[in-house]
mmCIF file of C-alpha atoms in Angstrom:
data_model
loop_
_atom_site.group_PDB
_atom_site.id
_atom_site.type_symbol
_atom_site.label_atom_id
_atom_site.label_comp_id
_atom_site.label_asym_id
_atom_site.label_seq_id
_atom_site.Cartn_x
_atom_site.Cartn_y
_atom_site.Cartn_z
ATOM 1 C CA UNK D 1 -16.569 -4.761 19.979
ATOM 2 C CA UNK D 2 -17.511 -6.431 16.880
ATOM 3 C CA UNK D 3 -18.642 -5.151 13.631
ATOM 4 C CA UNK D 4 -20.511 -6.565 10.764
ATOM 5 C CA UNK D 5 -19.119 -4.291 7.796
ATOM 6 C CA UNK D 6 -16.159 -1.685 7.465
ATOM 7 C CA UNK D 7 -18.685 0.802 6.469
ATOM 8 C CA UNK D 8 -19.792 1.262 9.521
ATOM 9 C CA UNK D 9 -16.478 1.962 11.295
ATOM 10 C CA UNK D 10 -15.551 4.121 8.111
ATOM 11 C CA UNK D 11 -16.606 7.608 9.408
ATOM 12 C CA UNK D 12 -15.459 7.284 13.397
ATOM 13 C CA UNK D 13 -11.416 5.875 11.833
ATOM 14 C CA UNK D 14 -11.773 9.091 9.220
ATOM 15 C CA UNK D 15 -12.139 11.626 11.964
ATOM 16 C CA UNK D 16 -9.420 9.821 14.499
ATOM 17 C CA UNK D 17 -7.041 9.667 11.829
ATOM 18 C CA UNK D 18 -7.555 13.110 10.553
ATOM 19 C CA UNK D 19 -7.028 14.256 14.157
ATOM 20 C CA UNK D 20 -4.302 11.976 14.576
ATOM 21 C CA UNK D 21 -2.252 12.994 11.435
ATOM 22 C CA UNK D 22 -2.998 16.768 11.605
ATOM 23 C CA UNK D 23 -1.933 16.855 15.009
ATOM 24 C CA UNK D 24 1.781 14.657 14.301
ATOM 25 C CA UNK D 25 2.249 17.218 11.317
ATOM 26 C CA UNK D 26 1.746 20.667 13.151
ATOM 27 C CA UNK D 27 5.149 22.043 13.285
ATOM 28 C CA UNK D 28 7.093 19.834 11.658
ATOM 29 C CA UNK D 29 9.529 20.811 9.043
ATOM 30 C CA UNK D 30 10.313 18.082 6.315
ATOM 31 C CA UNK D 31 13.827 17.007 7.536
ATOM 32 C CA UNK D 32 15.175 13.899 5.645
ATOM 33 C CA UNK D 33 16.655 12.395 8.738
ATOM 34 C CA UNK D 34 13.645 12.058 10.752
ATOM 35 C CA UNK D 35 11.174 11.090 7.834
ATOM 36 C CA UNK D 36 12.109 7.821 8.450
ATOM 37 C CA UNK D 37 10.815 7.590 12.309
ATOM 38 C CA UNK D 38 7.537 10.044 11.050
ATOM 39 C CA UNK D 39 6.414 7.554 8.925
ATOM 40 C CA UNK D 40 7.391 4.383 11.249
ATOM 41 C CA UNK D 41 5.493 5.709 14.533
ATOM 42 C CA UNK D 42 2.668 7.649 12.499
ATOM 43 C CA UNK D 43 1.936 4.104 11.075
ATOM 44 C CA UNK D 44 2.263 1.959 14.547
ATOM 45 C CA UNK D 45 0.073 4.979 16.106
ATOM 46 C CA UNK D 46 -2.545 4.642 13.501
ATOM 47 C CA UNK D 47 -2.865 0.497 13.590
ATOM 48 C CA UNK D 48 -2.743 0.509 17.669
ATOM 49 C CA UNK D 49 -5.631 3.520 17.564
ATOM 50 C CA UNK D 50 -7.680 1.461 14.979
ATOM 51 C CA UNK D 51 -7.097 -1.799 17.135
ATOM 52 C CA UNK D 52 -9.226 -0.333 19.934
ATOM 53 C CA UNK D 53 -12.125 0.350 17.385
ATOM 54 C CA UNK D 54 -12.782 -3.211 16.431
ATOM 55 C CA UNK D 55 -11.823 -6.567 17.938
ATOM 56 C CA UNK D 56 -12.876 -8.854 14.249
ATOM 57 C CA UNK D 57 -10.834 -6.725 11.984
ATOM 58 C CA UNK D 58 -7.079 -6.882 10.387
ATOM 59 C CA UNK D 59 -5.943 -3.360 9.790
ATOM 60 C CA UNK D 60 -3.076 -2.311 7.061
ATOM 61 C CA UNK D 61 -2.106 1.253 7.276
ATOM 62 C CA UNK D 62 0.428 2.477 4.298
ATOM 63 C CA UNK D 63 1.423 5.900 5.199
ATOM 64 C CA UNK D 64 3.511 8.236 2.857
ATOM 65 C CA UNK D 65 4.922 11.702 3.329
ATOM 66 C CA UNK D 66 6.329 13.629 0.370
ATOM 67 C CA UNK D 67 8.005 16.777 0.645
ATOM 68 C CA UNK D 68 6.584 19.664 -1.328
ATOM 69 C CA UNK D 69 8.386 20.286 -4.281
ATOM 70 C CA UNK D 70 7.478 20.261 -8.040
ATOM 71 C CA UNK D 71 7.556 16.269 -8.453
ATOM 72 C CA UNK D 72 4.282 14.588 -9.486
ATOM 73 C CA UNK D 73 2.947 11.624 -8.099
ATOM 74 C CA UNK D 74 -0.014 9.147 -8.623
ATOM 75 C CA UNK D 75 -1.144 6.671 -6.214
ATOM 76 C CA UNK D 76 -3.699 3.501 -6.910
ATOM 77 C CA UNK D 77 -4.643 0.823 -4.812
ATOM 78 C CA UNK D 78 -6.753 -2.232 -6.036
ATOM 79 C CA UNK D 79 -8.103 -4.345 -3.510
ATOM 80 C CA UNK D 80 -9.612 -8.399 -4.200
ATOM 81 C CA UNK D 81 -12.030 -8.691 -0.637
ATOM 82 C CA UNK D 82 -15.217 -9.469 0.235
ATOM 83 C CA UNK D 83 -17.804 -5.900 -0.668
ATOM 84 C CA UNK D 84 -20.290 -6.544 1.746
ATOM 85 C CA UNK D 85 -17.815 -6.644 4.819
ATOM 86 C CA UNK D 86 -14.427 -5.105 4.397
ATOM 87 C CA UNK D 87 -13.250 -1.710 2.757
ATOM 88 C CA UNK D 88 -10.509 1.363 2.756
ATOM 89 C CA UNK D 89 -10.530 4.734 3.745
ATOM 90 C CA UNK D 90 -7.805 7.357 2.120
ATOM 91 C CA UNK D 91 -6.611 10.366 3.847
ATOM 92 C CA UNK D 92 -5.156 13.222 2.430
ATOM 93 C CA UNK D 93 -2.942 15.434 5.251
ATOM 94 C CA UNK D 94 -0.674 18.567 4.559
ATOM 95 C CA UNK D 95 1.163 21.643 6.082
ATOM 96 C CA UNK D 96 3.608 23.783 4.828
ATOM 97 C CA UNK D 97 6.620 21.311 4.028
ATOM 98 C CA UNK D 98 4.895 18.442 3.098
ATOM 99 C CA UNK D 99 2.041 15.878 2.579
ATOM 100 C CA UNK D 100 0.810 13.119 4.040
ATOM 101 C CA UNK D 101 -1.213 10.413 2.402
ATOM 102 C CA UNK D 102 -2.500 7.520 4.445
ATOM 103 C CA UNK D 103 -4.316 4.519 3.513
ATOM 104 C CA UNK D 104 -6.198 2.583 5.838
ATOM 105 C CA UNK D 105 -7.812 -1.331 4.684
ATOM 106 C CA UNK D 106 -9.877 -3.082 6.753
ATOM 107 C CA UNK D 107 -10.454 -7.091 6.070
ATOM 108 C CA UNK D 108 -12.999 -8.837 8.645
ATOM 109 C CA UNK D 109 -12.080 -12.451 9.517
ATOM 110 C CA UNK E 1 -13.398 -35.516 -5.185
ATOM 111 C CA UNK E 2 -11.439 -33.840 -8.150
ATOM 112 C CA UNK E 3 -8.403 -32.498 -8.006
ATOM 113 C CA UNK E 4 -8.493 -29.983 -10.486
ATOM 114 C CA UNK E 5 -8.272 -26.659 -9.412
ATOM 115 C CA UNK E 6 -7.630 -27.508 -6.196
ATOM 116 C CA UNK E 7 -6.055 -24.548 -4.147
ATOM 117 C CA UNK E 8 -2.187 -25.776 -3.202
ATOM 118 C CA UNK E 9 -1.905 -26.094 0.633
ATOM 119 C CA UNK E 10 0.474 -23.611 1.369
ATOM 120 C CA UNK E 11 -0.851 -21.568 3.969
ATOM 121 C CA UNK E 12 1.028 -18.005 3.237
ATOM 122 C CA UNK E 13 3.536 -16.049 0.856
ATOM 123 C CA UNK E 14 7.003 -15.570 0.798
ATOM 124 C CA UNK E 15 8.718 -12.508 0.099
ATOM 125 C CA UNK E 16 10.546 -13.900 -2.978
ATOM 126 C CA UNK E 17 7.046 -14.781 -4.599
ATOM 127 C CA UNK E 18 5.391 -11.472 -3.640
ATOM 128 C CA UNK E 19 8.849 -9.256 -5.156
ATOM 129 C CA UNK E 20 8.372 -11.522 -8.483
ATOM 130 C CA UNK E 21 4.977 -10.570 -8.871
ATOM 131 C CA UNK E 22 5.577 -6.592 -7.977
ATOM 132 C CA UNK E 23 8.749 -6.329 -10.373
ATOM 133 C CA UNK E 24 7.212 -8.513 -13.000
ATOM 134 C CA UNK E 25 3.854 -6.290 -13.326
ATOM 135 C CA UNK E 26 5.871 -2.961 -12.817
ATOM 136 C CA UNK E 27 8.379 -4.246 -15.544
ATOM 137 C CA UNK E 28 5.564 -5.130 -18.022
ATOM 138 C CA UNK E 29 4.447 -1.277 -17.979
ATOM 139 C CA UNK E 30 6.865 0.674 -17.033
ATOM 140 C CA UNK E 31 10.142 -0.183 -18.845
ATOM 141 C CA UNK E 32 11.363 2.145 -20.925
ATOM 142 C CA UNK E 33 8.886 4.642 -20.264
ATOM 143 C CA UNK E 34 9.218 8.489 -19.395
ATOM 144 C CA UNK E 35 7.517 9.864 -16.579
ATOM 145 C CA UNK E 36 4.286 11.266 -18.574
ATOM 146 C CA UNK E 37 1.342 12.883 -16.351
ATOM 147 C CA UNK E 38 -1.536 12.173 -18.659
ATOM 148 C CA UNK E 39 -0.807 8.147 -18.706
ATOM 149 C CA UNK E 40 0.708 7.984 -15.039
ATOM 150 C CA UNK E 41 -3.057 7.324 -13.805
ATOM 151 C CA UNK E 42 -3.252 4.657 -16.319
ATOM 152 C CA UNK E 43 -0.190 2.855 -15.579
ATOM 153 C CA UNK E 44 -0.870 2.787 -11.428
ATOM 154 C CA UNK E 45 -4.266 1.039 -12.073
ATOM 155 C CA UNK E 46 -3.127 -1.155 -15.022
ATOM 156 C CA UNK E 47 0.158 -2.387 -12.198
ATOM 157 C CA UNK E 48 -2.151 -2.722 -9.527
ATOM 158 C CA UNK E 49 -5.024 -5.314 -11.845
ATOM 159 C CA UNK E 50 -2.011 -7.448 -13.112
ATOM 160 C CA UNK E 51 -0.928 -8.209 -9.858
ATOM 161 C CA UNK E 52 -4.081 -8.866 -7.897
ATOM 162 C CA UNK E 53 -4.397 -10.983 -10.802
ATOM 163 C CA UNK E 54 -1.584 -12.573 -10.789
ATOM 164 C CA UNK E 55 -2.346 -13.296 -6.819
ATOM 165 C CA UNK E 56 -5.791 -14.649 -7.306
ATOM 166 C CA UNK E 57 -4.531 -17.069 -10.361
ATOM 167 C CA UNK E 58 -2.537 -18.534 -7.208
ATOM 168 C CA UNK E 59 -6.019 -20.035 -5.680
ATOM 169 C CA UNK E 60 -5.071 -19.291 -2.296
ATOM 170 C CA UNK E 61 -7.906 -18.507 0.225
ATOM 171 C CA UNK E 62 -6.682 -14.648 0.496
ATOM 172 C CA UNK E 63 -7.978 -11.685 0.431
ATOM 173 C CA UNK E 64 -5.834 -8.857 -1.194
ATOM 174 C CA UNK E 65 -4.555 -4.746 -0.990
ATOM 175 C CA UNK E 66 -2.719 -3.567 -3.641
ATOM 176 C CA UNK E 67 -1.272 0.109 -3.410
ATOM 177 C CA UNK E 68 1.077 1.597 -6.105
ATOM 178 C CA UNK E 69 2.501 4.781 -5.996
ATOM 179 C CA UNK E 70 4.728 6.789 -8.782
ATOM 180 C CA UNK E 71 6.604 9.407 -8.316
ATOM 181 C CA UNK E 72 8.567 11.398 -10.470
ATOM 182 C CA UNK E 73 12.358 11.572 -10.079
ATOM 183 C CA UNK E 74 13.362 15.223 -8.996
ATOM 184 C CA UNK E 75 14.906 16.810 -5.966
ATOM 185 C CA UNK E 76 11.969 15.991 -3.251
ATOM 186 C CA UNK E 77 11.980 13.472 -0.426
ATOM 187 C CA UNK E 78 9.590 10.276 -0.401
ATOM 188 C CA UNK E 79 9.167 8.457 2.733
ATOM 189 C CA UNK E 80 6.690 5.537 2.533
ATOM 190 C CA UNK E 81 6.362 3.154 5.593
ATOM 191 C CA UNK E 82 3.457 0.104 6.293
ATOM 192 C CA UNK E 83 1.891 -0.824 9.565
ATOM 193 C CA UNK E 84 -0.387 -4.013 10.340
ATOM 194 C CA UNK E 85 -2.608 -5.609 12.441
ATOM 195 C CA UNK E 86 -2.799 -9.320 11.282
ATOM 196 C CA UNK E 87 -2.229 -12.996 12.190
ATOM 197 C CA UNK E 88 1.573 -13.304 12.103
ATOM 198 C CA UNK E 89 1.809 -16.906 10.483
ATOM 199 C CA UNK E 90 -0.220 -16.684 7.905
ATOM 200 C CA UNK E 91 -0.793 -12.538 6.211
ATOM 201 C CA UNK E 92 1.976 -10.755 4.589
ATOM 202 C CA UNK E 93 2.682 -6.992 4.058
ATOM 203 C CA UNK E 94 5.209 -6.331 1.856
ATOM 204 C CA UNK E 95 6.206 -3.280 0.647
ATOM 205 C CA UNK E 96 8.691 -3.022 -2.789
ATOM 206 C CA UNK E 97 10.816 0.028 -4.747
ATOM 207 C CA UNK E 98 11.600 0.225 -8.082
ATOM 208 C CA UNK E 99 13.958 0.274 -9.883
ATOM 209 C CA UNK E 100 15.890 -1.803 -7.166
ATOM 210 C CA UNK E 101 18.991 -0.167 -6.096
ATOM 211 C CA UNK E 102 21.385 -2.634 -7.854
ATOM 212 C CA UNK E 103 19.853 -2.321 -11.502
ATOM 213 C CA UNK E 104 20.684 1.556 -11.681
ATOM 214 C CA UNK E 105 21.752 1.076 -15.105
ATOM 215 C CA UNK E 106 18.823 0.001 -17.730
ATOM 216 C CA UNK E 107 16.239 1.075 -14.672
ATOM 217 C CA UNK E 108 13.994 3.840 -15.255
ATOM 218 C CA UNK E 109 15.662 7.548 -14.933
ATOM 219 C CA UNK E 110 12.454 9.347 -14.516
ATOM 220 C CA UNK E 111 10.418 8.075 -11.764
ATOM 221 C CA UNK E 112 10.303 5.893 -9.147
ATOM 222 C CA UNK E 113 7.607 3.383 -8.050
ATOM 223 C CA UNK E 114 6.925 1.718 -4.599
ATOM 224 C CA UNK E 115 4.161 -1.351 -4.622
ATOM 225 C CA UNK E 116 2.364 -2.336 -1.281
ATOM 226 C CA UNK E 117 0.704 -6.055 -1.435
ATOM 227 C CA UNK E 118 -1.209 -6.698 1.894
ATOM 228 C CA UNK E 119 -2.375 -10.751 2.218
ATOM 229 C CA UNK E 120 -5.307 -11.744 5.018
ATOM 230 C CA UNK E 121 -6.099 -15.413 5.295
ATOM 231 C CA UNK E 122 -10.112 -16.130 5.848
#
């Protein structure tokens, strides 16, 4: 289906990727050798999820898990679109090991 | 017609222009600086403006996503990883960590940025 503005699709990718992120991270225990495959599949799970929501959107999903610790970190994103259409959602994931930021741009063509 | 300020016909972005951009802006505010919570916030928007900027002076018909992240150097684990759903000729995702692994020497020893630029064509 198509969709005139992000905004409107910005609630219903929230909740699936909420679900979809809690749900990977349940039992997991930060392990450094299979970060690497977390991050890879949690990201191709997201975009294929998001593809089914809208068929006039390109999707970018950055995803980023950090292992609790006592390191700071900052994270910015600046974007140069069109307002009326396209837009971002940020989600903020964590259990006991670690945390898991995710952020989600949609661009309509 | 004019052809001043006419946007060059190239139709996407290479890699090699997209890592200039990153290390240049990251360079320009981060060299020789020490991890320092209160400006951190500063420094992630100030890298993110000069390089959207530094895309749009290119005149290309893009749109553009600009993530930065900084982390500070200690014992923990960072994983960061991109996914997209684009046209494959024409948008880029490109994802870039810094200090590069060869320039271990004069590169920062307190933190460590990665820099996500994200290209669609309309």
């Amino acid at each position: 289906m198509q969709h005139e503005s992000f905004s409107i699709l910005k609630d219903e990718v929230a909740t699936s990727v909420n679900k979809l992120v809690n749900s990977f991270l349940a039992n997991k225990e930060y392990n450094q050798d299979d970060v690497q495959n977390w991050t890879a599949s949690l990201s191709e799970d997201i975009v294929k999820n998001l593809k089914g929501m809208s068929t006039n959107f390109k999707f970018c999903v950055s995803c980023v898990i950090l292992q609790k610790g006592d390191a700071g970190m900052h994270i910015s994103t600046t974007c140069y679109w069109d307002s009326n259409t396209d837009g971002s959602v940020a989600i903020k994931c964590e259990n006991n090991s670690m945390y898991c930021i995710v952020n989600i741009f949609g661009v309509s063509f | 017609m004019a052809d001043e300020g006419q946007a060059p016909d190239d139709l996407t972005f290479t890699h090699q222009e997209l890592d200039e951009k990153a290390t240049e802006a990251i360079e320009a505010v981060l060299a020789s600086k020490i991890y320092d919570e209160k400006e951190v916030s500063r420094w992630i928007n100030e890298i993110c403006e000069r390089i959207i900027k530094s895309l749009y002076d290119t005149r290309k018909p893009f749109k553009y996503m600009v993530t930065c992240l900084i982390m500070q150097k200690t014992e923990a684990g960072l994983l960061t990883s991109g996914a997209c759903m684009f046209e494959g000729g024409t948008d880029m995702m490109q994802q870039f960590l810094w200090p590069k692994e060869k320039a271990k020497d004069q590169a920062n020893k307190t933190m460590h940025a990665v820099v996500t630029i994200f290209c669609a064509r309309f």
